[in-house]
Each structure stands twice: as structure tokens, then as C-alpha cells.
Amino acid sequence: MLLQLDKPVRTYIDSLHSMDTEIQQAGNVDQAEEEMSWLALRLVPGLGARVAMRLVTAIGSASGVFRASPTELEALQVSSHVVRNIAAGTVFEEAIREAEKARQLGASLISIRDAGYPALLKEIFDPPLLLYARGDTSLLGAPSVGMVGTRKPTPYGRAMAQRLAADLAMRGLVIVSGLARGIDSASHQGSLEAGGKTIAVLGCGIDVVYPAENKKLHAAIAEKGLLISEFPLGSFPAPQNFPIRNRIISGISLGVVVVEAAQYSGSLITARLAMEQSREVFGVPGSITNRYSWGPHVLIKQGAKLVQDWKDVVEELPATVQESLSTSVSSDATERAGKASLLAESLSAPERAIYDLLKVEEAVHIDAILDGLPKLSSSEVLANLLELEFKNLVRQLPGKNFVKTF
């Protein structure tokens, strides 16, 4: 079936490309139609990425799929209900509306044939036909490392994720994660706080904030990093979406670091996919009594690289990537580290006593702090804890628990 574009649709396609002339050259219009056809293919009910790519390869173009007759499509072993969905033409109208919503959101649509599509992602078994992107799309071509883990990390796991993400980001690597609560959020935050770049791969539409508590982080990544998803705008974060999006986290990364993961964690799905995609896999060890250490420890037993600091990750990357990375932290990062060190050295006696009592790997309850510092009144302890929080040397956790930051 040949899909005829009427004048309003063609006018709209012209506007998508911000063309100033009233009359477009035929080649430009054809290119716009081809780009819209990739979006339409993504929206065809029942049509998967692999079958869609087989059709495009056989016919020669995405727009050609919509021009093909039902007989031609069926000859390519496409199921009858998918053929009907393609032939109906309504999906193209839906694509027009979807593209307009993306434009209003300030998002980009990157098809698998687009020059900006991640080269590493094309190598996987079932790359997505199209990516919705909001933010700095140049990050898709930068060297990156995935970081994943449990949604319920220990203080140690959260601190390690933030520290490792910051150290890697300061040396030029883009941190890729899934914007879930827990290790994902800590990894994104560590990268941004270090002045680095991060990519969030979502299991919903890029216009959907999930989880709700990550609203500020979602906005910060859109501004300073990149949000991507293969799911249409407005897509609900259904449970089945997250294992699907995991292949993108590993697919665009040179390697994947697992910080904390229980036995049946989705992070282990990402690690398995990374192995299948011939990516490097890393594990951050933890306490043998912590059930969230099970995943990284099993991966290390199976050959994953044990990670103690950023150097353990960088030394496994390709030589060309290592050469392109900064061998030392940026001047801003050095300045931040210097300030943190000076802060720790300039603490008052009560602040120093509280700071020394706290731990990185384990939260300490306020009652334990008061018991450990009998010479200080409760008001003095609370006031000094607040000062330490302002100096970013201590973090308060729910339930009046406190941990020392790195």
C-alpha cells in the first residue's frame, strides 16, 4: 500500500526540519518522510524490532514498507494482523502526533539509520529501531560505563556507587544507568556532583518521571546529561519494560559495573546481557553477610573484574579509550576535593568527635551517637551533625541514622 501524504502532513513534516523556504526540494521531503516512517514502524502494534529491520532490509527503506502491498509483506513472512496494521495507515497519523509531542517536549527522535545512533548499540542482537532522546545527544557517541544495582542499597553500596561514578566521570567517562531508586540514582548523582555527564535509560516514556522522588534528578539529567528511551511518550513504567531497557544500558556501554544486587535482582539481567554483548563486567565486593553482595560476588566468581576504585575499571577498557580519558581529574574536581579535605581538617572538636564516630559502610543511629559522646549534650550533638551535613561530610538517612560520606 502506498501511503499518500496530504498537504497538511507535508507542511508539518517541513516544519519538523525547521525549513525556511516555502517549497521544499523533493529529496528533503523524501528524507523527512523516511524519518517519519521509522517512527511509524516503531508504533505498529505487534511489530518487533527484528522483524521491522528485516522488512526494511528486504524492501530498501522504512517508507518503502508502507508502500508495499499486503501480498509483498506477507511474502516476507509477516503475520496477517501486522500486515493489516501497516496497511491501515492510521499508524502514520499517530506518528505525526507523536513527533509533534516530541517537538514540544524538546526531544529528538534518533532512528537506527541516523548518524547519531550509538554505534555500540547497533552491534547487539536486537537494537531498538528508534530512540527518544532529551538532552545532550552527543553523549551517545562518548565512551561510557554502565552502573547498576539494587533499589535498596546499604549506606556502603550507595556511597560506593556515588564515589565510583564521580571518579569515572571526572576522568571523562559517561555514566549510564536506569534512573531507578537506589544504586541507579546514586550513580547519576555522583556523576553530576562531580561535574561529569550521565545518561539515564528509562523503562517508560522520557516525559514520565519514575520514581516520583527522582523528579529533580530527572530534570537535572535532561539539562546536564541525556534521557533516552525506546518507549513512546507517555508510556507507563510497566514491570516488563525494565528488563527490556536493560539491554540498552549494557548495549551503549563499554562495560557494566554491578555495585549491590540480591540473588534475583534485575541488575544481574543487565550483567548477563553485557556478557552476551561481549562487554566488560565488573563487580564491587561487599560484606559476605550482606544479601545484596550476593550478585557482585557471584559475578566475580564467574570472571567479572573485582573493583576497588576507578582504575580497576579504566584499565580494562580499550587502549584507544584509555588514551582519550583524562589521566588526572579536572581543575574543578581537584578544587572540590581540596575543599573537602580542608573542611575535614578544620572541624571543631565536637564536629571531629562526631565525624570520627560515624562510619561509611554502616549507618549509626542518633542514640548510638549520643551514647558514644557522653560529654556532649543532645542539643550540641544535633547542632554539630547539622553543621557536618551542611559541609557535605555527613548524610542523614531515614530514622535519624547518619553515615559519613567519602
PDB file of N, CA and C in Angstrom, residues 150 152-158 183 259-263 284-297 361:
ATOM      1  N   THR A 150      21.006  -2.683  43.228  1.00  0.00           N
ATOM      2  CA  THR A 150      19.738  -2.840  43.922  1.00  0.00           C
ATOM      3  C   THR A 150      19.022  -1.504  44.128  1.00  0.00           C
ATOM      4  N   LYS A 152      17.461  -1.063  46.883  1.00  0.00           N
ATOM      5  CA  LYS A 152      17.511  -0.905  48.339  1.00  0.00           C
ATOM      6  C   LYS A 152      18.947  -1.064  48.826  1.00  0.00           C
ATOM      7  N   PRO A 153      19.808  -0.129  48.477  1.00  0.00           N
ATOM      8  CA  PRO A 153      21.226  -0.290  48.827  1.00  0.00           C
ATOM      9  C   PRO A 153      21.507  -0.036  50.297  1.00  0.00           C
ATOM     10  N   THR A 154      22.601  -0.584  50.758  1.00  0.00           N
ATOM     11  CA  THR A 154      23.110  -0.243  52.084  1.00  0.00           C
ATOM     12  C   THR A 154      23.808   1.115  51.984  1.00  0.00           C
ATOM     13  N   PRO A 155      24.070   1.757  53.115  1.00  0.00           N
ATOM     14  CA  PRO A 155      24.846   3.014  53.060  1.00  0.00           C
ATOM     15  C   PRO A 155      26.179   2.833  52.333  1.00  0.00           C
ATOM     16  N   TYR A 156      26.816   1.682  52.553  1.00  0.00           N
ATOM     17  CA  TYR A 156      28.082   1.395  51.871  1.00  0.00           C
ATOM     18  C   TYR A 156      27.881   1.333  50.358  1.00  0.00           C
ATOM     19  N   GLY A 157      26.840   0.627  49.909  1.00  0.00           N
ATOM     20  CA  GLY A 157      26.585   0.490  48.478  1.00  0.00           C
ATOM     21  C   GLY A 157      26.302   1.829  47.816  1.00  0.00           C
ATOM     22  N   ARG A 158      25.491   2.638  48.478  1.00  0.00           N
ATOM     23  CA  ARG A 158      25.168   3.955  47.929  1.00  0.00           C
ATOM     24  C   ARG A 158      26.429   4.823  47.837  1.00  0.00           C
ATOM     25  N   ILE A 183      20.861   2.340  43.737  1.00  0.00           N
ATOM     26  CA  ILE A 183      22.181   2.445  43.116  1.00  0.00           C
ATOM     27  C   ILE A 183      22.134   3.274  41.839  1.00  0.00           C
ATOM     28  N   VAL A 259      27.093  -2.878  41.581  1.00  0.00           N
ATOM     29  CA  VAL A 259      27.540  -2.458  42.910  1.00  0.00           C
ATOM     30  C   VAL A 259      26.943  -3.345  43.993  1.00  0.00           C
ATOM     31  N   GLU A 260      25.645  -3.423  44.083  1.00  0.00           N
ATOM     32  CA  GLU A 260      24.985  -4.337  45.023  1.00  0.00           C
ATOM     33  C   GLU A 260      23.784  -4.948  44.314  1.00  0.00           C
ATOM     34  N   ALA A 261      23.583  -6.249  44.489  1.00  0.00           N
ATOM     35  CA  ALA A 261      22.456  -6.924  43.833  1.00  0.00           C
ATOM     36  C   ALA A 261      22.146  -8.219  44.557  1.00  0.00           C
ATOM     37  N   ALA A 262      20.883  -8.404  44.907  1.00  0.00           N
ATOM     38  CA  ALA A 262      20.461  -9.651  45.552  1.00  0.00           C
ATOM     39  C   ALA A 262      20.376 -10.764  44.506  1.00  0.00           C
ATOM     40  N   GLN A 263      19.981 -11.940  44.935  1.00  0.00           N
ATOM     41  CA  GLN A 263      20.042 -13.125  44.078  1.00  0.00           C
ATOM     42  C   GLN A 263      19.193 -12.998  42.818  1.00  0.00           C
ATOM     43  N   VAL A 284      31.560  -4.870  42.427  1.00  0.00           N
ATOM     44  CA  VAL A 284      32.096  -4.208  43.625  1.00  0.00           C
ATOM     45  C   VAL A 284      31.835  -5.124  44.813  1.00  0.00           C
ATOM     46  N   PRO A 285      32.861  -5.636  45.468  1.00  0.00           N
ATOM     47  CA  PRO A 285      32.652  -6.575  46.582  1.00  0.00           C
ATOM     48  C   PRO A 285      32.050  -5.895  47.799  1.00  0.00           C
ATOM     49  N   GLY A 286      31.396  -6.691  48.606  1.00  0.00           N
ATOM     50  CA  GLY A 286      30.804  -6.179  49.842  1.00  0.00           C
ATOM     51  C   GLY A 286      30.937  -7.203  50.939  1.00  0.00           C
ATOM     52  N   SER A 287      30.216  -7.000  52.001  1.00  0.00           N
ATOM     53  CA  SER A 287      30.261  -7.916  53.137  1.00  0.00           C
ATOM     54  C   SER A 287      29.609  -9.250  52.773  1.00  0.00           C
ATOM     55  N   ILE A 288      30.212 -10.348  53.205  1.00  0.00           N
ATOM     56  CA  ILE A 288      29.650 -11.664  52.901  1.00  0.00           C
ATOM     57  C   ILE A 288      28.360 -11.920  53.685  1.00  0.00           C
ATOM     58  N   THR A 289      28.108 -11.115  54.697  1.00  0.00           N
ATOM     59  CA  THR A 289      26.870 -11.270  55.463  1.00  0.00           C
ATOM     60  C   THR A 289      25.726 -10.437  54.894  1.00  0.00           C
ATOM     61  N   ASN A 290      26.016  -9.643  53.893  1.00  0.00           N
ATOM     62  CA  ASN A 290      25.003  -8.784  53.269  1.00  0.00           C
ATOM     63  C   ASN A 290      24.414  -9.487  52.051  1.00  0.00           C
ATOM     64  N   ARG A 291      23.099  -9.700  52.039  1.00  0.00           N
ATOM     65  CA  ARG A 291      22.494 -10.436  50.926  1.00  0.00           C
ATOM     66  C   ARG A 291      22.610  -9.684  49.609  1.00  0.00           C
ATOM     67  N   TYR A 292      22.820  -8.357  49.665  1.00  0.00           N
ATOM     68  CA  TYR A 292      22.976  -7.589  48.433  1.00  0.00           C
ATOM     69  C   TYR A 292      24.381  -7.703  47.840  1.00  0.00           C
ATOM     70  N   SER A 293      25.275  -8.389  48.545  1.00  0.00           N
ATOM     71  CA  SER A 293      26.602  -8.663  47.997  1.00  0.00           C
ATOM     72  C   SER A 293      26.605  -9.938  47.154  1.00  0.00           C
ATOM     73  N   TRP A 294      25.499 -10.686  47.208  1.00  0.00           N
ATOM     74  CA  TRP A 294      25.436 -11.980  46.518  1.00  0.00           C
ATOM     75  C   TRP A 294      25.708 -11.822  45.018  1.00  0.00           C
ATOM     76  N   GLY A 295      25.049 -10.872  44.400  1.00  0.00           N
ATOM     77  CA  GLY A 295      25.191 -10.695  42.956  1.00  0.00           C
ATOM     78  C   GLY A 295      26.600 -10.375  42.514  1.00  0.00           C
ATOM     79  N   PRO A 296      27.215  -9.302  43.045  1.00  0.00           N
ATOM     80  CA  PRO A 296      28.592  -8.999  42.655  1.00  0.00           C
ATOM     81  C   PRO A 296      29.569 -10.126  42.942  1.00  0.00           C
ATOM     82  N   HIS A 297      29.391 -10.816  44.083  1.00  0.00           N
ATOM     83  CA  HIS A 297      30.317 -11.892  44.427  1.00  0.00           C
ATOM     84  C   HIS A 297      30.206 -13.066  43.454  1.00  0.00           C
ATOM     85  N   GLU A 361      30.349   2.630  55.834  1.00  0.00           N
ATOM     86  CA  GLU A 361      29.676   1.406  55.412  1.00  0.00           C
ATOM     87  C   GLU A 361      28.458   1.049  56.252  1.00  0.00           C
TER      88      GLU A 361
END
